[in-house]
Coordinates of C-alpha atoms in Angstrom, one line a residue:
X3 CA -2.3 0.6 9.1
X4 CA -1.2 -2.3 7.3
X5 CA -4.1 -3.6 5.2
X6 CA -3.6 -1.6 2.0
X7 CA -0.9 -3.9 0.8
X8 CA 0.1 -7.7 0.7
X9 CA 2.8 -9.1 3.1
X10 CA 1.5 -7.4 5.9
X11 CA 1.5 -10.7 7.8
X12 CA 3.5 -13.0 5.6
X13 CA 2.8 -16.5 5.9
X14 CA 6.4 -18.1 6.0
X15 CA 6.0 -21.7 7.1
X16 CA 8.9 -23.9 6.5
X17 CA 7.1 -26.0 3.8
X18 CA 4.0 -25.7 1.6
X19 CA 2.4 -28.3 3.5
X20 CA 2.7 -26.3 6.8
X21 CA 0.7 -23.4 5.3
X22 CA -3.1 -23.2 5.7
X23 CA -5.1 -23.2 2.3
X24 CA -7.9 -20.7 2.9
X25 CA -11.4 -21.5 1.9
X26 CA -11.9 -19.5 -1.3
X27 CA -15.0 -20.8 -3.0
X28 CA -16.3 -20.6 -6.4
X29 CA -19.1 -17.9 -6.4
X30 CA -17.9 -16.1 -3.0
X31 CA -19.4 -12.8 -3.0
X32 CA -17.1 -9.7 -2.8
X33 CA -17.3 -7.9 0.5
X34 CA -18.7 -4.3 0.5
X35 CA -15.0 -3.0 1.0
X36 CA -13.6 -5.2 -1.8
X37 CA -16.3 -4.1 -4.2
X38 CA -15.5 -0.4 -3.2
X39 CA -12.0 -0.9 -4.6
X40 CA -13.6 -1.8 -8.1
X41 CA -15.9 1.2 -7.9
X42 CA -12.9 3.4 -7.1
X43 CA -11.0 2.4 -10.4
X44 CA -11.0 4.7 -13.4
X45 CA -8.8 5.0 -16.3
X46 CA -6.4 7.1 -14.5
X47 CA -6.8 5.5 -11.0
X48 CA -5.8 2.1 -10.9
X49 CA -6.5 0.2 -7.8
X50 CA -3.8 -2.5 -7.9
X51 CA -1.0 -2.9 -5.4
X52 CA 2.2 -4.7 -5.3
X53 CA 5.9 -4.6 -4.8
X54 CA 9.2 -4.7 -6.3
X55 CA 11.4 -7.8 -4.9
X56 CA 15.2 -7.6 -5.3
X57 CA 17.0 -11.1 -5.0
X58 CA 20.6 -12.1 -5.0
X59 CA 21.7 -13.8 -8.2
X60 CA 21.9 -15.8 -10.3
X61 CA 18.3 -15.8 -11.4
X62 CA 16.4 -19.1 -11.7
X63 CA 15.4 -20.3 -15.2
X64 CA 11.8 -19.2 -16.1
X65 CA 10.6 -22.7 -16.3
X66 CA 11.9 -23.4 -12.7
X67 CA 10.1 -20.2 -11.4
X68 CA 6.9 -21.1 -13.4
X69 CA 6.9 -24.4 -11.7
X70 CA 7.6 -22.9 -8.4
X71 CA 4.4 -20.6 -8.6
X72 CA 2.4 -23.6 -9.9
X73 CA 3.3 -25.7 -6.9
X74 CA 2.0 -22.8 -4.5
X75 CA -1.0 -21.7 -6.4
X76 CA -3.3 -24.0 -4.6
X77 CA -2.5 -22.0 -1.4
X78 CA -4.4 -18.9 -3.0
X79 CA -7.2 -20.5 -5.0
X80 CA -8.6 -16.9 -5.5
X81 CA -5.7 -16.4 -8.1
X82 CA -7.5 -18.9 -10.4
X83 CA -10.8 -17.1 -10.2
X84 CA -12.3 -14.1 -12.0
X85 CA -14.9 -11.6 -11.5
X86 CA -18.4 -12.2 -12.5
X87 CA -21.5 -9.9 -12.1
X88 CA -25.0 -10.6 -11.4
X89 CA -27.5 -9.5 -14.4
X90 CA -28.5 -5.8 -14.3
X91 CA -25.9 -5.5 -11.3
X92 CA -28.3 -6.8 -9.0
X93 CA -25.8 -7.6 -6.6
X94 CA -22.1 -7.1 -5.6
X95 CA -19.7 -8.9 -8.0
X96 CA -18.7 -12.7 -7.1
X97 CA -15.5 -14.9 -7.8
X98 CA -15.7 -17.6 -10.3
X99 CA -13.3 -20.3 -11.4
X100 CA -11.7 -19.3 -14.6
X101 CA -12.0 -22.2 -16.9
X102 CA -9.5 -20.6 -19.3
X103 CA -6.8 -19.8 -16.7
X104 CA -3.4 -19.8 -18.3
X105 CA -0.2 -19.5 -15.8
X106 CA 1.9 -18.3 -18.5
X107 CA -0.4 -15.2 -19.2
X108 CA 0.1 -14.1 -15.4
X109 CA 3.6 -15.0 -14.9
X110 CA 5.8 -13.0 -17.3
X111 CA 9.5 -13.1 -18.2
X112 CA 11.4 -10.0 -19.2
X113 CA 15.1 -8.7 -19.0
X114 CA 16.7 -5.2 -18.4
X115 CA 19.1 -3.8 -21.3
X116 CA 22.6 -3.1 -20.2
X117 CA 23.8 -2.0 -17.9
X118 CA 20.9 -3.3 -15.8
X119 CA 20.8 -0.4 -13.4
X120 CA 18.2 0.0 -10.5
X121 CA 16.8 3.1 -12.1
X122 CA 15.8 0.9 -15.2
X123 CA 14.2 -1.5 -12.9
X124 CA 12.2 1.4 -11.3
X125 CA 11.2 2.8 -14.8
X126 CA 10.0 -0.7 -15.7
X127 CA 8.2 -0.8 -12.4
X128 CA 6.5 2.4 -13.2
X129 CA 5.4 1.3 -16.5
X130 CA 4.0 -1.9 -15.1
X131 CA 2.0 0.0 -12.5
X132 CA 0.6 2.3 -15.4
X133 CA -1.3 -0.4 -17.0
X134 CA -4.7 -1.8 -15.7
X135 CA -5.5 -5.3 -15.1
X136 CA -7.9 -7.0 -17.3
X137 CA -11.0 -7.7 -15.5
X138 CA -12.0 -10.7 -17.7
X139 CA -9.2 -12.5 -16.3
X140 CA -7.9 -13.2 -12.7
X141 CA -6.5 -9.9 -11.4
X142 CA -2.7 -10.3 -11.0
X143 CA 0.5 -10.3 -12.7
X144 CA 4.0 -11.5 -11.5
X145 CA 7.0 -10.6 -13.6
X146 CA 10.4 -12.3 -13.4
X147 CA 13.0 -9.8 -14.3
X148 CA 16.6 -10.7 -15.2
X149 CA 19.5 -8.7 -16.3
X150 CA 20.3 -6.5 -13.2
X151 CA 23.6 -5.4 -12.5
X152 CA 25.9 -7.5 -10.3
X153 CA 24.0 -10.8 -11.4
X154 CA 20.9 -10.0 -9.2
X155 CA 17.1 -10.5 -10.5
X156 CA 13.8 -8.9 -9.3
X157 CA 10.2 -10.0 -9.0
X158 CA 7.7 -7.2 -9.8
X159 CA 4.3 -8.2 -8.2
X160 CA 0.9 -6.7 -9.0
X161 CA -2.5 -7.6 -7.5
X162 CA -5.7 -5.8 -7.6
X163 CA -6.7 -4.8 -4.1
X164 CA -10.1 -6.5 -4.4
X165 CA -8.2 -9.6 -4.8
X166 CA -5.8 -9.5 -1.9
X167 CA -7.1 -11.2 1.2
X168 CA -7.4 -8.6 4.1
X169 CA -7.0 -11.1 7.0
X170 CA -3.4 -11.9 6.6
X171 CA -2.4 -10.2 3.4
X172 CA -2.5 -13.5 1.7
X173 CA -1.1 -12.7 -1.9
X174 CA 0.6 -15.0 -4.2
X175 CA 3.9 -13.3 -3.7
X176 CA 3.6 -14.0 0.2
X177 CA 3.3 -17.8 -0.3
X178 CA 6.3 -18.3 -2.7
X179 CA 8.6 -17.6 0.2
X180 CA 10.7 -20.0 2.2
X181 CA 12.4 -19.2 5.6
X182 CA 15.3 -21.4 4.7
X183 CA 17.8 -21.4 1.7
X184 CA 16.9 -24.8 0.5
X185 CA 13.6 -24.6 -1.2
X186 CA 10.9 -27.1 0.2
X187 CA 10.0 -29.8 -2.2
X188 CA 6.7 -29.5 -4.0
X189 CA 3.8 -31.3 -2.9
X190 CA 3.4 -34.3 -5.1
X191 CA -0.1 -35.2 -3.9
X192 CA -1.9 -32.4 -5.3
X193 CA -4.9 -33.3 -7.5
X194 CA -5.1 -31.4 -10.8
X195 CA -7.1 -28.4 -10.7
X196 CA -10.6 -28.6 -12.2
X197 CA -12.5 -25.4 -12.6
X198 CA -16.2 -25.4 -11.8
X199 CA -18.6 -24.7 -14.8
X200 CA -19.2 -21.3 -15.9
X201 CA -22.1 -19.7 -14.0
X202 CA -25.3 -19.2 -15.6
X203 CA -27.3 -15.7 -15.0
X204 CA -29.5 -17.7 -12.5
X205 CA -26.5 -19.1 -10.7
X206 CA -25.2 -15.9 -10.3
X207 CA -28.5 -14.3 -9.0
X208 CA -28.9 -17.1 -6.7
X209 CA -25.2 -16.9 -5.2
X210 CA -25.7 -13.2 -4.8
X211 CA -29.0 -13.7 -3.0
X212 CA -27.2 -16.2 -0.7
X213 CA -24.5 -13.8 0.3
X214 CA -27.2 -11.1 1.1
X215 CA -28.9 -13.6 3.3
X216 CA -25.9 -14.7 5.0
X217 CA -24.8 -11.0 5.6
X218 CA -28.4 -10.2 6.9
X219 CA -28.3 -13.3 9.2
X220 CA -25.0 -12.3 10.6
X221 CA -26.4 -8.7 11.6
X222 CA -29.5 -10.6 12.9
X223 CA -27.2 -12.8 15.2
X224 CA -25.4 -9.9 16.5
X225 CA -28.8 -8.0 17.2
X226 CA -30.0 -10.9 19.3
X227 CA -26.8 -11.3 21.0
X228 CA -26.9 -7.6 21.9
X229 CA -30.5 -7.9 23.3
X230 CA -29.2 -10.4 25.7
X231 CA -26.4 -8.2 27.0
X232 CA -28.2 -4.7 27.3
X233 CA -25.6 -2.9 29.3
X234 CA -22.7 -3.9 27.2
X235 CA -24.8 -3.1 24.1
X236 CA -25.5 0.3 25.2
X237 CA -21.9 1.0 25.7
X238 CA -21.1 -0.2 22.3
X239 CA -24.0 1.8 20.8
X240 CA -22.7 4.8 22.4
X241 CA -19.2 4.3 21.3
X242 CA -20.6 3.8 17.7
X243 CA -22.5 7.0 17.5
X244 CA -19.6 8.9 19.1
X245 CA -17.3 7.3 16.5
X246 CA -19.8 8.3 13.6
X247 CA -19.8 11.8 15.0
X248 CA -15.9 12.0 14.9
X249 CA -16.0 10.8 11.3
X250 CA -18.7 13.4 10.3
X251 CA -16.6 16.2 12.0
X252 CA -13.4 15.0 10.1
X253 CA -15.5 15.1 6.8
X254 CA -16.6 18.6 7.6
X255 CA -12.8 19.8 8.1
X256 CA -11.3 19.1 4.7
X257 CA -7.7 18.6 3.8
X258 CA -5.9 21.7 2.6
X259 CA -5.5 22.3 -1.1
X260 CA -1.9 21.4 -2.4
X261 CA -0.1 20.6 -5.5
X262 CA -0.6 17.0 -4.9
X263 CA -4.5 17.1 -5.4
X264 CA -4.9 17.6 -9.0
X265 CA -6.2 15.7 -11.7
X266 CA -3.9 12.7 -12.6
X267 CA -3.3 10.6 -15.8
X268 CA -2.8 6.8 -16.1
X269 CA 1.1 7.1 -16.2
X270 CA 3.3 6.7 -13.2
X271 CA 6.8 7.4 -11.7
X272 CA 8.2 5.5 -8.8
X273 CA 11.2 5.9 -6.5
X274 CA 12.6 4.2 -3.5
X275 CA 14.6 5.0 -0.3
X276 CA 16.2 2.4 1.8
X277 CA 16.7 2.8 5.4
X278 CA 17.5 0.7 8.5
X279 CA 14.8 0.0 11.0
X280 CA 17.3 0.4 13.8
X281 CA 17.5 4.0 13.2
X282 CA 13.8 4.6 13.6
X283 CA 14.1 2.7 16.8
X284 CA 16.9 4.8 17.9
X285 CA 14.8 7.9 17.3
X286 CA 11.8 6.6 19.1
X287 CA 13.7 5.4 22.0
X288 CA 15.4 8.8 22.4
X289 CA 12.6 11.2 21.5
X290 CA 9.5 9.1 22.3
X291 CA 6.6 8.0 20.1
X292 CA 6.4 4.8 18.0
X293 CA 8.2 3.8 14.7
X294 CA 4.9 4.8 13.0
X295 CA 5.0 8.2 14.5
X296 CA 8.7 8.6 13.2
X297 CA 7.5 7.5 9.7
X298 CA 4.8 10.2 9.6
X299 CA 7.3 12.9 11.2
X300 CA 9.8 12.1 8.4
X301 CA 7.1 12.3 5.6
X302 CA 6.1 15.4 7.0
X303 CA 9.6 16.8 6.8
X304 CA 10.2 15.4 3.1
X305 CA 7.0 17.0 2.0
X306 CA 7.6 20.4 3.5
X307 CA 11.0 20.3 1.7
X308 CA 9.2 19.3 -1.6
X309 CA 6.6 22.2 -1.1
X310 CA 9.5 24.7 -0.6
X311 CA 11.2 23.6 -3.7
X312 CA 8.0 24.3 -5.4
X313 CA 7.8 27.8 -3.9
X314 CA 4.8 26.9 -1.7
X315 CA 4.4 28.6 1.5
X316 CA 3.7 26.3 4.4
X317 CA 3.0 28.5 7.3
X318 CA 0.0 27.1 9.2
X319 CA -0.3 24.2 6.8
X320 CA -1.2 20.8 7.9
X321 CA -1.5 18.2 5.3
X322 CA -3.6 15.0 6.1
X323 CA -2.5 11.4 5.3
X324 CA -4.9 8.5 4.7
X325 CA -4.0 5.9 7.2
X326 CA -5.4 2.4 6.8
X327 CA -7.0 0.7 9.9
X328 CA -8.1 -2.7 10.1
X329 CA -11.6 -3.0 11.5
X330 CA -11.6 -6.9 11.6
X331 CA -13.0 -8.2 14.9
X332 CA -11.7 -11.3 16.8
X333 CA -14.7 -13.4 15.3
X334 CA -13.5 -12.4 12.0
X335 CA -10.1 -13.7 12.2
X336 CA -10.5 -16.4 9.7
X337 CA -12.7 -15.0 7.3
X338 CA -11.8 -13.6 3.8
X339 CA -12.1 -10.1 2.3
X340 CA -10.7 -6.8 3.3
X341 CA -11.9 -5.7 6.5
X342 CA -10.3 -2.1 6.7
X343 CA -11.2 1.5 6.8
X344 CA -9.2 4.5 6.9
X345 CA -8.5 7.6 9.4
X346 CA -6.8 10.7 8.7
X347 CA -3.2 11.2 10.2
X348 CA -1.6 14.5 10.7
X349 CA 1.4 15.9 8.5
X350 CA 2.3 19.0 10.1
X351 CA 4.6 20.5 7.4
X352 CA 4.6 23.9 9.0
X353 CA 6.6 22.9 11.9
X354 CA 10.5 23.1 11.1
X355 CA 12.0 21.6 14.1
X356 CA 12.1 18.0 13.9
X357 CA 11.8 17.2 17.6
X358 CA 8.7 19.5 17.7
X359 CA 7.2 17.9 14.8
X360 CA 7.6 14.4 16.1
X361 CA 6.0 15.7 19.4
X362 CA 3.0 17.1 17.6
X363 CA 2.7 13.8 15.6
X364 CA 2.8 11.8 18.5
X365 CA 0.2 13.6 20.5
X366 CA -2.1 13.7 17.4
X367 CA -1.9 9.9 16.7
X368 CA -2.5 9.2 20.4
X369 CA -5.6 11.2 20.2
X370 CA -6.7 9.2 17.2
X371 CA -6.1 6.0 18.9
X372 CA -8.1 7.1 21.9
X373 CA -10.9 8.4 19.7
X374 CA -14.0 6.5 18.5
X375 CA -13.0 6.9 14.8
X376 CA -12.3 3.3 14.2
X377 CA -15.4 2.2 16.0
X378 CA -17.5 4.5 13.5
X379 CA -15.7 3.2 10.7
X380 CA -16.5 -0.5 11.7
X381 CA -20.2 0.6 12.0
X382 CA -20.2 2.2 8.6
X383 CA -18.4 -1.0 7.0
X384 CA -21.3 -3.2 8.5
X385 CA -24.0 -0.8 7.1
X386 CA -22.2 -0.8 3.6
X387 CA -22.5 -4.7 3.7
X388 CA -26.3 -4.2 3.0
X389 CA -26.0 -1.3 0.5
X390 CA -27.0 -1.9 -3.0
X391 CA -24.1 -1.6 -5.6
X392 CA -25.2 1.8 -7.0
X393 CA -25.3 3.3 -3.4
X394 CA -22.1 1.5 -2.4
X395 CA -20.4 3.1 -5.4
X396 CA -21.2 6.6 -4.3
X397 CA -20.2 5.7 -0.5
X398 CA -16.8 4.3 -2.0
X399 CA -16.2 7.6 -3.7
X400 CA -16.7 9.5 -0.6
X401 CA -13.9 7.4 1.2
X402 CA -11.3 8.7 -1.2
X403 CA -12.5 12.1 -1.6
X404 CA -10.0 15.0 -2.0
X405 CA -11.8 16.8 0.7
X406 CA -10.6 14.2 3.2
X407 CA -6.7 13.8 2.7
X408 CA -3.8 14.8 0.5
X409 CA -1.9 11.5 0.2
X410 CA -1.9 7.9 1.1
X411 CA 0.8 6.8 3.6
X412 CA 0.7 3.1 4.6
X413 CA 3.3 1.4 7.0
X414 CA 3.5 -2.4 6.5
X415 CA 5.5 -4.3 9.3
X416 CA 7.1 -7.2 7.9
X417 CA 8.9 -10.1 8.8
X418 CA 12.4 -9.6 10.4
X419 CA 14.1 -12.7 9.1
X420 CA 15.7 -13.4 5.6
X421 CA 13.3 -14.9 3.1
X422 CA 14.2 -17.1 0.0
X423 CA 12.6 -17.9 -3.2
X424 CA 14.2 -21.2 -5.1
X425 CA 17.3 -20.7 -2.8
X426 CA 17.8 -17.0 -3.5
X427 CA 17.9 -14.6 -0.7
X428 CA 15.2 -11.6 -0.9
X429 CA 17.5 -8.5 -0.4
X430 CA 15.0 -5.6 -0.7
X431 CA 11.0 -5.5 -0.7
X432 CA 9.7 -2.0 -2.0
X433 CA 5.9 -1.8 -1.7
X434 CA 3.9 -0.1 -4.4
X435 CA 0.6 1.3 -3.4
X436 CA -2.1 3.1 -5.6
X437 CA -3.2 6.6 -6.5
X438 CA -7.0 7.3 -6.1
X439 CA -8.3 10.0 -8.3
X440 CA -6.9 13.5 -7.9
X441 CA -4.1 12.2 -5.8
X442 CA -0.6 12.5 -7.2
X443 CA 1.5 10.7 -4.6
X444 CA 1.1 7.7 -2.6
X445 CA 4.1 6.6 0.0
X446 CA 4.1 3.1 1.3
X447 CA 6.8 1.7 3.6
X448 CA 7.8 -1.9 4.3
X449 CA 10.2 -3.2 7.1
X450 CA 11.9 -6.5 6.4
X451 CA 14.9 -8.3 7.9
X452 CA 16.5 -5.1 9.6
X453 CA 15.5 -2.7 6.8
X454 CA 12.7 -0.1 6.3
X455 CA 12.1 0.7 2.4
X456 CA 10.0 3.3 1.1
X457 CA 8.1 3.0 -2.0
X458 CA 7.0 6.5 -3.8
X459 CA 4.3 6.2 -6.4
X460 CA 3.7 9.2 -8.2
X461 CA 1.6 10.6 -11.3
X462 CA 4.0 11.0 -14.2
X463 CA 3.0 14.5 -15.1
X464 CA 2.2 16.0 -11.7
X465 CA 5.2 14.4 -9.9
X466 CA 8.3 15.0 -12.1
X467 CA 10.3 16.0 -9.1
X468 CA 9.3 13.0 -7.0
X469 CA 13.0 12.5 -6.3
X470 CA 12.9 15.9 -4.1
X471 CA 10.3 13.9 -1.8
X472 CA 12.7 11.0 -1.7
X473 CA 15.8 13.2 -0.9
X474 CA 13.4 15.0 1.8
X475 CA 13.0 11.6 3.4
X476 CA 16.8 11.0 3.6
X477 CA 17.2 14.5 5.1
X478 CA 14.4 14.3 7.6
X479 CA 15.7 10.9 9.0
X480 CA 19.2 12.5 9.4
X481 CA 17.6 15.5 11.1
X482 CA 15.8 13.2 13.7
X483 CA 18.9 11.1 14.2
X484 CA 21.0 14.1 15.0
X485 CA 18.5 15.2 17.5
X486 CA 18.3 11.8 19.0
X487 CA 22.1 11.8 19.3
X488 CA 22.1 15.1 21.2
X489 CA 23.3 17.1 18.2
X490 CA 21.3 20.1 16.7
X491 CA 19.6 19.4 13.5
X492 CA 21.1 21.2 10.5
X493 CA 17.9 22.5 9.3
X494 CA 17.3 24.1 12.6
X495 CA 20.7 25.6 12.6
X496 CA 20.1 27.2 9.2
X497 CA 16.7 28.5 10.2
X498 CA 18.2 30.2 13.0
X499 CA 20.4 32.2 10.7
X500 CA 17.8 32.9 8.1
X501 CA 18.9 30.4 5.5
X502 CA 16.2 27.8 5.5
X503 CA 14.8 28.8 2.2
X504 CA 12.0 30.8 3.7
X505 CA 11.8 34.3 4.9
X506 CA 12.6 35.0 8.4
X507 CA 9.2 36.0 9.3
X508 CA 7.9 32.8 7.9
X509 CA 10.5 30.6 9.6
X510 CA 9.6 32.1 13.1
X511 CA 5.9 31.5 12.7
X512 CA 3.8 28.4 12.9
X513 CA 0.7 30.2 11.8
X514 CA 0.0 32.6 9.0
X515 CA -1.6 33.2 5.6
X516 CA -2.9 30.4 3.5
X517 CA -0.2 28.7 1.4
X518 CA 0.4 30.4 -2.0
X519 CA 0.7 27.9 -4.9
X520 CA 2.7 29.4 -7.9
X521 CA 1.4 28.5 -11.3
X522 CA 4.9 27.1 -12.7
X523 CA 5.6 23.6 -11.5
X524 CA 8.5 22.9 -14.1
X525 CA 11.5 21.0 -13.2
X526 CA 14.2 23.3 -12.0
X527 CA 17.8 23.2 -13.4
X528 CA 19.1 23.9 -9.9
X529 CA 18.2 22.6 -6.5
X530 CA 17.8 19.2 -4.7
X531 CA 16.0 17.4 -7.8
X532 CA 18.7 18.6 -10.2
X533 CA 21.5 17.5 -7.8
X534 CA 19.8 14.0 -7.6
X535 CA 19.6 13.7 -11.1
X536 CA 23.2 14.6 -11.7
X537 CA 24.3 12.0 -9.0
X538 CA 22.3 9.3 -10.8
X539 CA 23.9 10.2 -14.0
X540 CA 27.3 9.7 -12.5
X541 CA 26.3 6.1 -11.3
X542 CA 26.5 6.8 -7.5
X543 CA 24.3 4.2 -5.8
X544 CA 25.9 3.2 -2.4
X545 CA 24.3 0.4 -0.4
X546 CA 20.8 1.0 1.1
X547 CA 20.7 4.6 -0.4
X548 CA 17.8 5.8 -2.6
X549 CA 17.3 5.2 -6.1
X550 CA 14.5 6.7 -8.3
X551 CA 13.2 7.2 -11.6

């Protein structure tokens, strides 16, 4: 589930020369999945992703940073290209060299006012995430942020999902890193970049036609290959049909209504949580499952606490997470464009016992892995490659329908080694996901160099209490660690004495009436959210603890 954000497989060769420049050509056609991210975008649902990168100080000069970016830009040619559309939308958009490309427009320089707190940085991140990218230019921005306390600095990366390469998460942010403190010398043999001429309408039609013919030819080759291996092909066909049936069944079982699934605006809130990857491995080793199972269990516990703080009853309530899954085949390992789909992961917020919750998540995720949903999704992706733009737009809206899921949860395994930019060590890497229409929260998780960092992106109006979710993540991990170390989790002890915040009859039941959502969602002056606001005002921010907006 690692293709919704860049850095899923960082290219961290020791020198720019050691990195492979991928073939990103002028007038390449977007894949159907890349185009779907464009169709999904609206005034309130921005489809860019990115991250907040915190570095040890002192910050480099802006000119040095610009030169560093300029020296690596040839590794990602797509970052000098913009979108162009064939006349009358007769085909999917294409990438074309931008003859007016200006690096200083995309790489920006700012500073936090004193005292330069992490909260101020996250407020800035939320504001940057609230602004759509200009489609008349290459779809990315990179912000160098100075003025952080303790002499640190940050980089905020923002890239449209249609631009991020889905093979290896090749993004500008990823190619800026070195694995050694001493920065690599820039390649002095680079030829000056010369953009191709602006394409004419005829050029666009021909390029789109070539892309369609190539796609059809690839499908024809697969058909001929299937005819030569009838036994194998029948098995594949059976798996595909079973997978499509499972996807249809999933669509007929909608996600429950929750306060997360409401109309959203363009403005965002952002909060983060710092954890250690070793704690997650300790839990999985002691209680079973995978790191990803532990993540989903923790998110379930955090959402349960948040729902309780809103007065929402959770008996019998199982929320659904949108889980990205790569459908790239072995023969597509060195092709460009996103090759992914999504499945629905369980979030059993009704299960109070953290160990029982983990057990349930583990069994459900094992079932998804054994199912044919991914095969069915790959089949749909292949069919969508031949779909006209208007049909593709409708299909993409179905993929992100509120009927299918309550929120996005994506877990990105990152490099377990320190990375450097211009000799400065990267300390934290907080991912920033996106909010589809009618989805007020997205949770992205990134592991890096022994840490595991959460980035929580919320709608500004619908999630004034996003810090309650962040607090719940802290508490849910503590419960699992206590259980893994042989101690009874605190919440279970309180529940046994009727102090869990629910009625005794509710706490004793895993089923029951439908959730009751109160009309008042205002910020309480008491409770976890108020406590955390007070903590931030006191300036308490110990190492690897949460900070939020």
